[in-house]
Tab-separated table of C-alpha atoms in Angstrom:
chain	number	residue	atom	x	y	z
A	214	MET	CA	-170.198	157.910	-91.306
A	215	ASN	CA	-173.157	156.029	-89.811
A	216	LYS	CA	-174.007	156.860	-86.215
A	217	ILE	CA	-173.689	154.042	-83.661
A	218	ILE	CA	-177.132	153.654	-82.070
A	219	HIS	CA	-176.411	150.882	-79.566
A	220	GLY	CA	-174.472	150.562	-76.339
A	221	GLY	CA	-171.098	148.854	-76.175
A	222	ASP	CA	-169.340	151.257	-78.542
A	223	ILE	CA	-165.869	151.321	-77.003
A	224	TYR	CA	-164.283	151.858	-80.416
A	225	THR	CA	-165.138	155.508	-81.092
A	226	ASP	CA	-162.130	157.686	-80.330
A	227	ARG	CA	-162.870	159.531	-77.083
A	228	GLY	CA	-159.276	160.155	-76.096
A	229	ILE	CA	-159.386	157.210	-73.676
A	230	PRO	CA	-157.976	153.753	-74.497
A	231	PRO	CA	-160.893	151.275	-74.756
A	232	GLU	CA	-159.330	148.981	-72.153
A	233	GLN	CA	-159.460	151.827	-69.615
A	234	LEU	CA	-163.189	152.460	-70.036
A	235	ILE	CA	-165.729	151.061	-67.582
A	236	ASP	CA	-168.537	150.283	-69.998
A	237	PHE	CA	-171.975	150.668	-68.419
A	238	SER	CA	-173.541	151.261	-71.847
A	239	ALA	CA	-173.737	147.529	-72.634
A	240	SER	CA	-175.835	145.230	-70.451
A	241	LEU	CA	-173.651	142.134	-70.272
A	242	ASN	CA	-173.081	139.667	-67.450
A	243	PRO	CA	-170.924	141.420	-64.819
A	244	LEU	CA	-169.213	138.086	-64.105
A	245	GLY	CA	-167.986	137.890	-67.696
A	246	MET	CA	-167.746	134.615	-69.590
A	247	PRO	CA	-167.901	131.393	-67.582
A	248	HIS	CA	-164.683	129.368	-67.520
A	249	SER	CA	-166.098	126.657	-69.786
A	250	VAL	CA	-166.789	129.183	-72.547
A	251	ARG	CA	-163.288	130.628	-72.255
A	252	GLN	CA	-161.891	127.105	-72.434
A	253	ALA	CA	-163.951	126.386	-75.547
A	254	LEU	CA	-162.460	129.459	-77.218
A	255	SER	CA	-158.972	128.316	-76.303
A	256	ASP	CA	-159.594	124.792	-77.585
A	257	ILE	CA	-160.814	126.051	-80.966
A	258	ALA	CA	-157.378	127.467	-81.735
A	259	ARG	CA	-155.997	123.912	-81.624
A	260	THR	CA	-158.606	122.316	-83.905
A	261	ARG	CA	-158.239	121.752	-87.643
A	262	PRO	CA	-159.679	124.482	-89.882
A	263	CYS	CA	-163.158	123.675	-91.171
A	264	TYR	CA	-166.439	125.281	-92.132
A	265	PRO	CA	-169.049	125.612	-89.399
A	266	ASP	CA	-172.000	123.236	-89.459
A	267	PRO	CA	-174.614	125.260	-91.407
A	268	LEU	CA	-177.408	123.459	-89.536
A	269	CYS	CA	-175.835	123.864	-86.063
A	270	ARG	CA	-176.814	120.269	-85.318
A	271	GLU	CA	-174.849	119.615	-82.132
A	272	LEU	CA	-175.659	123.092	-80.821
A	273	LYS	CA	-179.384	122.557	-81.440
A	274	TYR	CA	-179.203	119.177	-79.707
A	275	ARG	CA	-177.662	120.813	-76.616
A	276	LEU	CA	-180.121	123.714	-76.749
A	277	SER	CA	-182.969	121.215	-76.919
A	278	ALA	CA	-181.847	119.692	-73.618
A	279	TYR	CA	-181.096	123.133	-72.128
A	280	GLU	CA	-184.578	124.477	-72.931
A	281	SER	CA	-186.447	121.131	-72.659
A	282	MET	CA	-187.881	121.711	-76.119
A	283	PRO	CA	-187.908	119.617	-79.333
A	284	VAL	CA	-184.788	120.083	-81.437
A	285	GLU	CA	-186.866	120.886	-84.530
A	286	TYR	CA	-188.174	124.052	-82.814
A	287	PHE	CA	-184.761	125.761	-82.987
A	288	PHE	CA	-183.112	128.155	-85.396
A	289	CYS	CA	-179.667	129.578	-84.564
A	290	GLY	CA	-178.320	132.923	-85.692
A	291	ASN	CA	-175.462	135.373	-85.568
A	292	GLY	CA	-176.916	137.049	-82.503
A	293	ALA	CA	-180.596	137.772	-81.914
A	294	ALA	CA	-180.471	140.774	-84.259
A	295	GLU	CA	-179.837	138.581	-87.291
A	296	ILE	CA	-182.891	136.490	-86.465
A	297	ILE	CA	-185.061	139.615	-86.199
A	298	TYR	CA	-184.064	140.610	-89.728
A	299	ARG	CA	-184.528	137.055	-91.017
A	300	LEU	CA	-188.027	136.862	-89.539
A	301	VAL	CA	-189.065	140.082	-91.236
A	302	SER	CA	-187.396	139.074	-94.495
A	303	ALA	CA	-189.070	135.651	-94.447
A	304	LEU	CA	-192.584	136.909	-93.701
A	305	ARG	CA	-192.621	140.378	-95.345
A	306	PRO	CA	-195.312	141.773	-93.010
A	307	LYS	CA	-197.487	144.656	-94.213
A	308	LYS	CA	-198.291	145.951	-90.736
A	309	ALA	CA	-196.488	145.304	-87.456
A	310	GLY	CA	-196.577	146.537	-83.888
A	311	VAL	CA	-193.813	147.552	-81.487
A	312	LEU	CA	-193.656	149.151	-78.068
A	313	ALA	CA	-192.281	152.634	-77.482
A	314	PRO	CA	-189.712	152.827	-76.066
A	315	THR	CA	-188.125	149.498	-76.949
A	316	PHE	CA	-185.165	147.903	-78.753
A	317	SER	CA	-184.712	149.794	-82.020
A	318	GLU	CA	-183.802	146.874	-84.304
A	319	TYR	CA	-187.407	145.668	-84.549
A	320	GLU	CA	-188.481	148.889	-86.221
A	321	ARG	CA	-185.298	149.148	-88.287
A	322	ALA	CA	-185.868	145.654	-89.697
A	323	LEU	CA	-189.502	146.492	-90.440
A	324	ASP	CA	-188.499	149.748	-92.140
A	325	VAL	CA	-186.150	147.837	-94.449
A	326	ALA	CA	-189.137	145.693	-95.465
A	327	GLU	CA	-191.246	148.848	-96.005
A	328	CYS	CA	-193.699	147.627	-93.389
A	329	GLU	CA	-196.169	149.957	-91.683
A	330	VAL	CA	-195.168	150.230	-88.018
A	331	VAL	CA	-197.705	150.955	-85.284
A	332	ARG	CA	-196.307	151.970	-81.902
A	333	PHE	CA	-197.914	151.238	-78.558
A	334	GLU	CA	-196.609	153.964	-76.268
A	335	LEU	CA	-195.735	153.049	-72.694
A	336	ALA	CA	-196.432	155.597	-69.961
A	337	GLU	CA	-193.783	157.111	-67.707
A	338	TYR	CA	-196.196	157.567	-64.804
A	339	ASN	CA	-196.303	153.802	-64.171
A	340	ASP	CA	-192.619	153.204	-64.929
A	341	PHE	CA	-193.351	152.136	-68.526
A	342	GLU	CA	-195.253	149.011	-67.482
A	343	LEU	CA	-197.092	147.162	-70.252
A	344	THR	CA	-200.796	146.750	-69.405
A	345	ASP	CA	-203.785	144.977	-70.925
A	346	GLN	CA	-204.569	148.163	-72.857
A	347	ILE	CA	-202.411	146.638	-75.579
A	348	LEU	CA	-204.976	143.899	-76.309
A	349	PRO	CA	-207.410	145.917	-78.496
A	350	TYR	CA	-204.398	147.341	-80.315
A	351	ILE	CA	-203.740	143.841	-81.749
A	352	THR	CA	-206.046	144.006	-84.760
A	353	GLU	CA	-206.793	141.481	-87.496
A	354	ASP	CA	-204.739	143.434	-90.037
A	355	MET	CA	-201.599	143.268	-87.873
A	356	ASP	CA	-199.150	140.671	-89.187
A	357	MET	CA	-196.425	140.796	-86.506
A	358	LEU	CA	-195.985	142.097	-82.978
A	359	PHE	CA	-192.571	142.448	-81.326
A	360	LEU	CA	-192.467	142.419	-77.521
A	361	CYS	CA	-189.278	142.605	-75.468
A	362	ASN	CA	-189.547	140.959	-72.036
A	363	PRO	CA	-187.979	142.381	-69.975
A	364	ASN	CA	-188.244	145.470	-72.098
A	365	ASN	CA	-185.139	147.334	-73.230
A	366	PRO	CA	-184.247	150.016	-72.115
A	367	THR	CA	-186.796	150.172	-69.286
A	368	GLY	CA	-186.071	146.833	-67.609
A	369	ARG	CA	-189.764	146.193	-66.932
A	370	ILE	CA	-190.994	142.607	-66.928
A	371	THR	CA	-194.494	141.870	-68.194
A	372	SER	CA	-196.438	139.336	-66.139
A	373	PHE	CA	-196.783	135.859	-67.579
A	374	GLU	CA	-200.556	136.157	-67.263
A	375	LEU	CA	-200.667	139.223	-69.512
A	376	MET	CA	-198.190	137.685	-71.952
A	377	GLN	CA	-200.482	134.665	-72.140
A	378	GLN	CA	-203.451	136.921	-72.948
A	379	ILE	CA	-201.422	138.666	-75.646
A	380	ALA	CA	-200.406	135.317	-77.156
A	381	GLU	CA	-204.048	134.191	-77.208
A	382	ARG	CA	-205.116	137.448	-78.849
A	383	CYS	CA	-202.402	137.107	-81.500
A	384	GLU	CA	-203.425	133.527	-82.217
A	385	GLN	CA	-207.056	134.634	-82.637
A	386	THR	CA	-206.166	137.430	-85.067
A	387	GLY	CA	-203.464	135.530	-86.970
A	388	CYS	CA	-200.709	137.890	-85.834
A	389	LEU	CA	-197.244	136.433	-85.263
A	390	LEU	CA	-196.058	137.304	-81.754
A	391	VAL	CA	-192.275	137.593	-81.452
A	392	VAL	CA	-191.192	137.672	-77.799
A	393	ASP	CA	-187.611	138.780	-77.230
A	394	GLU	CA	-186.360	137.111	-74.032
A	395	CYS	CA	-182.673	137.940	-74.464
A	396	PHE	CA	-182.524	139.435	-70.956
A	397	LEU	CA	-184.965	137.064	-69.240
A	398	ASP	CA	-182.177	134.843	-67.873
A	399	PHE	CA	-181.215	137.691	-65.518
A	400	VAL	CA	-184.691	137.812	-63.937
A	401	GLU	CA	-185.317	135.742	-60.825
A	402	GLY	CA	-188.459	133.615	-60.954
A	403	ALA	CA	-189.358	134.626	-64.513
A	404	ARG	CA	-191.420	132.277	-66.700
A	405	SER	CA	-190.467	131.870	-70.329
A	406	MET	CA	-193.021	131.931	-73.114
A	407	THR	CA	-191.453	128.751	-74.492
A	408	GLN	CA	-193.981	126.753	-72.466
A	409	LEU	CA	-196.739	128.183	-74.695
A	410	LEU	CA	-195.120	127.069	-77.950
A	411	TRP	CA	-196.827	123.679	-78.117
A	412	GLY	CA	-199.442	123.844	-80.866
A	413	ASN	CA	-199.167	127.631	-81.270
A	414	LYS	CA	-197.717	128.509	-84.675
A	415	HIS	CA	-198.214	132.231	-84.048
A	416	LEU	CA	-195.486	132.488	-81.402
A	417	VAL	CA	-191.724	132.887	-81.753
A	418	VAL	CA	-189.475	133.166	-78.692
A	419	LEU	CA	-186.148	134.890	-79.259
A	420	LYS	CA	-183.152	134.235	-76.999
A	421	ALA	CA	-179.404	134.888	-76.938
A	422	PHE	CA	-176.252	133.816	-75.134
A	423	THR	CA	-174.772	137.235	-75.924
A	424	LYS	CA	-175.942	138.855	-72.683
A	425	ILE	CA	-176.119	136.159	-70.003
A	426	PHE	CA	-172.792	134.562	-70.968
A	427	ALA	CA	-171.069	137.831	-71.997
A	428	MET	CA	-170.562	136.533	-75.538
A	429	ALA	CA	-171.310	139.839	-77.310
A	430	GLY	CA	-168.222	139.616	-79.503
A	431	ILE	CA	-168.853	135.975	-80.397
A	432	ARG	CA	-172.468	136.521	-81.538
A	433	LEU	CA	-174.935	133.735	-80.830
A	434	GLY	CA	-178.702	133.921	-80.697
A	435	TYR	CA	-181.515	131.469	-81.320
A	436	CYS	CA	-185.260	131.334	-81.596
A	437	LEU	CA	-187.890	128.708	-80.911
A	438	CYS	CA	-191.072	128.148	-82.896
A	439	SER	CA	-193.393	125.169	-83.340
A	440	ASP	CA	-194.068	126.085	-86.992
A	441	SER	CA	-191.683	123.901	-88.999
A	442	ALA	CA	-192.506	125.827	-92.183
A	443	LEU	CA	-191.351	129.090	-90.589
A	444	ILE	CA	-188.135	127.481	-89.339
A	445	ALA	CA	-187.472	126.267	-92.897
A	446	ARG	CA	-188.060	129.765	-94.279
A	447	LEU	CA	-185.635	131.244	-91.763
A	448	GLU	CA	-182.984	128.836	-93.009
A	449	ARG	CA	-183.588	129.859	-96.629
A	450	VAL	CA	-183.684	133.664	-96.428
A	451	GLY	CA	-180.170	134.359	-95.136
A	452	ASP	CA	-176.576	133.425	-95.759
A	453	PRO	CA	-175.285	129.902	-95.048
A	454	TRP	CA	-172.684	129.356	-92.294
A	455	ASN	CA	-174.189	132.242	-90.333
A	456	VAL	CA	-173.017	130.846	-86.968
A	457	SER	CA	-169.242	130.516	-86.712
A	458	VAL	CA	-167.336	127.546	-85.309
A	459	PRO	CA	-166.307	129.554	-82.197
A	460	ALA	CA	-169.909	130.632	-81.594
A	461	GLN	CA	-171.233	127.078	-81.910
A	462	GLN	CA	-168.580	125.604	-79.621
A	463	CYS	CA	-168.993	128.362	-77.031
A	464	GLY	CA	-172.757	127.893	-77.135
A	465	ILE	CA	-172.386	124.163	-76.559
A	466	ALA	CA	-170.177	124.866	-73.542
A	467	ALA	CA	-172.586	127.479	-72.186
A	468	THR	CA	-175.524	125.055	-72.090
A	469	LYS	CA	-173.846	123.356	-69.115
A	470	GLU	CA	-173.720	126.564	-67.052
A	471	LYS	CA	-177.080	126.741	-65.264
A	472	GLU	CA	-175.423	127.241	-61.861
A	473	PHE	CA	-173.492	130.177	-63.327
A	474	VAL	CA	-176.801	131.697	-64.436
A	475	GLN	CA	-178.201	131.429	-60.906
A	476	GLN	CA	-175.086	133.054	-59.415
A	477	THR	CA	-175.498	135.862	-61.920
A	478	ARG	CA	-179.123	136.456	-60.934
A	479	GLU	CA	-178.205	136.798	-57.278
A	480	LEU	CA	-175.406	139.260	-58.011
A	481	VAL	CA	-177.581	141.315	-60.364
A	482	ARG	CA	-180.401	141.537	-57.816
A	483	GLN	CA	-178.051	142.735	-55.059
A	484	GLU	CA	-176.257	145.272	-57.226
A	485	ARG	CA	-179.458	146.535	-58.848
A	486	GLU	CA	-180.842	147.303	-55.392
A	487	TYR	CA	-177.592	149.057	-54.455
A	488	LEU	CA	-177.468	151.182	-57.611
A	489	SER	CA	-181.176	152.039	-57.492
A	490	SER	CA	-180.840	153.274	-53.931
A	491	GLU	CA	-177.665	155.264	-54.595
A	492	LEU	CA	-179.030	156.926	-57.728
A	493	ARG	CA	-182.172	157.996	-55.885
A	494	VAL	CA	-180.088	159.478	-53.063
A	495	ILE	CA	-178.139	161.469	-55.652
A	496	GLY	CA	-181.466	162.850	-56.894
A	497	PHE	CA	-182.233	160.895	-60.049
A	498	ARG	CA	-185.598	159.472	-61.072
A	499	VAL	CA	-184.913	155.725	-61.204
A	500	TYR	CA	-187.487	153.599	-62.991
A	501	LYS	CA	-188.481	150.193	-61.662
A	502	SER	CA	-186.479	147.399	-63.273
A	503	GLU	CA	-186.279	143.626	-62.952
A	504	ALA	CA	-183.451	143.274	-65.459
A	505	ASN	CA	-179.657	143.596	-65.399
A	506	TYR	CA	-179.866	147.286	-66.283
A	507	LEU	CA	-181.500	150.431	-64.948
A	508	MET	CA	-183.021	153.408	-66.697
A	509	PHE	CA	-182.991	156.745	-64.927
A	510	ARG	CA	-183.825	160.370	-65.642
A	511	CYS	CA	-181.917	163.440	-64.485
A	512	ASP	CA	-181.675	167.152	-65.272
A	513	ASP	CA	-178.304	166.876	-67.039
A	514	SER	CA	-178.403	166.251	-70.794
A	515	LYS	CA	-174.586	166.024	-70.885
A	516	LEU	CA	-174.151	163.497	-68.090
A	517	ASP	CA	-172.771	160.845	-70.438
A	518	SER	CA	-170.084	163.274	-71.648
A	519	ARG	CA	-169.186	164.340	-68.108
A	520	LEU	CA	-168.716	160.733	-66.998
A	521	LEU	CA	-166.091	160.160	-69.696
A	522	LYS	CA	-163.751	162.285	-67.579
A	523	TYR	CA	-163.906	159.415	-65.066
A	524	GLY	CA	-163.452	156.741	-67.714
A	525	ILE	CA	-167.106	155.691	-67.525
A	526	LEU	CA	-169.357	155.058	-70.530
A	527	ILE	CA	-173.157	155.069	-70.129
A	528	ARG	CA	-175.997	154.799	-72.653
A	529	SER	CA	-177.924	157.935	-73.564
A	530	CYS	CA	-181.538	157.068	-74.375
A	531	ALA	CA	-182.065	160.159	-76.529
A	532	ASP	CA	-182.510	158.039	-79.667
A	533	TYR	CA	-185.296	155.873	-78.207
A	534	VAL	CA	-188.831	156.736	-79.276
A	535	GLY	CA	-190.608	158.289	-76.282
A	536	LEU	CA	-187.415	159.215	-74.410
A	537	ASP	CA	-185.016	162.151	-74.635
A	538	GLU	CA	-181.515	163.369	-73.780
A	539	TYR	CA	-182.299	163.402	-70.041
A	540	ASP	CA	-182.876	159.640	-69.963
A	541	TYR	CA	-180.015	157.164	-69.512
A	542	ARG	CA	-179.506	153.422	-69.189
A	543	ILE	CA	-176.754	151.682	-67.247
A	544	GLY	CA	-175.869	148.010	-67.086
A	545	ILE	CA	-175.457	146.368	-63.674
A	546	LYS	CA	-171.790	145.577	-63.088
A	547	THR	CA	-169.630	144.340	-60.205
A	548	HIS	CA	-169.827	146.190	-56.897
A	549	GLU	CA	-166.375	147.685	-57.497
A	550	HIS	CA	-167.462	149.191	-60.812
A	551	ASN	CA	-170.882	150.222	-59.497
A	552	THR	CA	-169.189	152.040	-56.624
A	553	ALA	CA	-166.885	153.807	-59.081
A	554	LEU	CA	-169.955	155.008	-60.960
A	555	THR	CA	-171.749	156.316	-57.877
A	556	HIS	CA	-168.603	158.122	-56.695
A	557	ALA	CA	-168.227	159.755	-60.106
A	558	LEU	CA	-171.879	160.811	-60.107
A	559	LEU	CA	-171.534	162.307	-56.630
A	560	ALA	CA	-168.482	164.258	-57.767
A	561	ILE	CA	-170.334	165.569	-60.820
A	562	ARG	CA	-173.456	166.524	-58.873
A	563	PHE	CA	-171.878	168.002	-55.786
A	564	GLY	CA	-168.112	168.263	-56.162
A	565	GLU	CA	-167.235	169.724	-59.542
């Protein structure tokens, strides 16, 4: 049986009913789905059966207004992961760059394409911050570069100024820069790379409603690119009807929820500060994060197993390149759930 390498696995039999688990392993919106998205799901059950629009036309129209970008810049997918694989399949790069640690699906997609992968290792001493030392690493023989901003699992945001320098370097060398902004909606004051798309055919910005609107089970991602030829290739390389009717309708509803996004940011900021402080008091090394998740390091390689006794699931980072079994990631949840986690950790550290 294949090993599950991502968070959110509530299905493996752990002797605890899934509905009783508090899942910190997945970094979804602690507020859950907005009401409009839930209503869209309910309404779908009363509509006549039909195929989904293979071109996602109404969804793209709404996304165009939501992002203030031309409708022809958009491609929609079955989550951001599908788009990653489509990009690699469409372009068949010979050499590509990734960060380490970072989201594993970039390298997995590149491995499937038998692409040489070059890793740029981030340093623990500065909380895994990306610096301008990456610039000379972008060489003329590099076809693609995947950057996650904020990075996963570290939660570090890269400054817009440095991202702009990276984009310029990629344009000079002919390297396609793929910027994964799936968690950027959780970051207060963050600037999206979409504003650099105009006239730059070497930039793709990847986004998803999976995280910010807690639509992980519905699966909806999209990317933006000013290269119409690349958008056309993305449409050709995969299956038709890749975005379901429920996903399209929920996405349309979600584009009206900008106030919900702002409420989420405020909650995440408050609870991230609370959890960071509490984890440090307990004695953990908590890395700086601007995202809706935290990465920390402790001296217990079995902490994830011990927390199951309390019905709590966290993400071991042992399978990330550059990390090990003493590193963990937790999603930011409601204060009630965050308090349950800190109480369980205190019991494990000092009471058991």
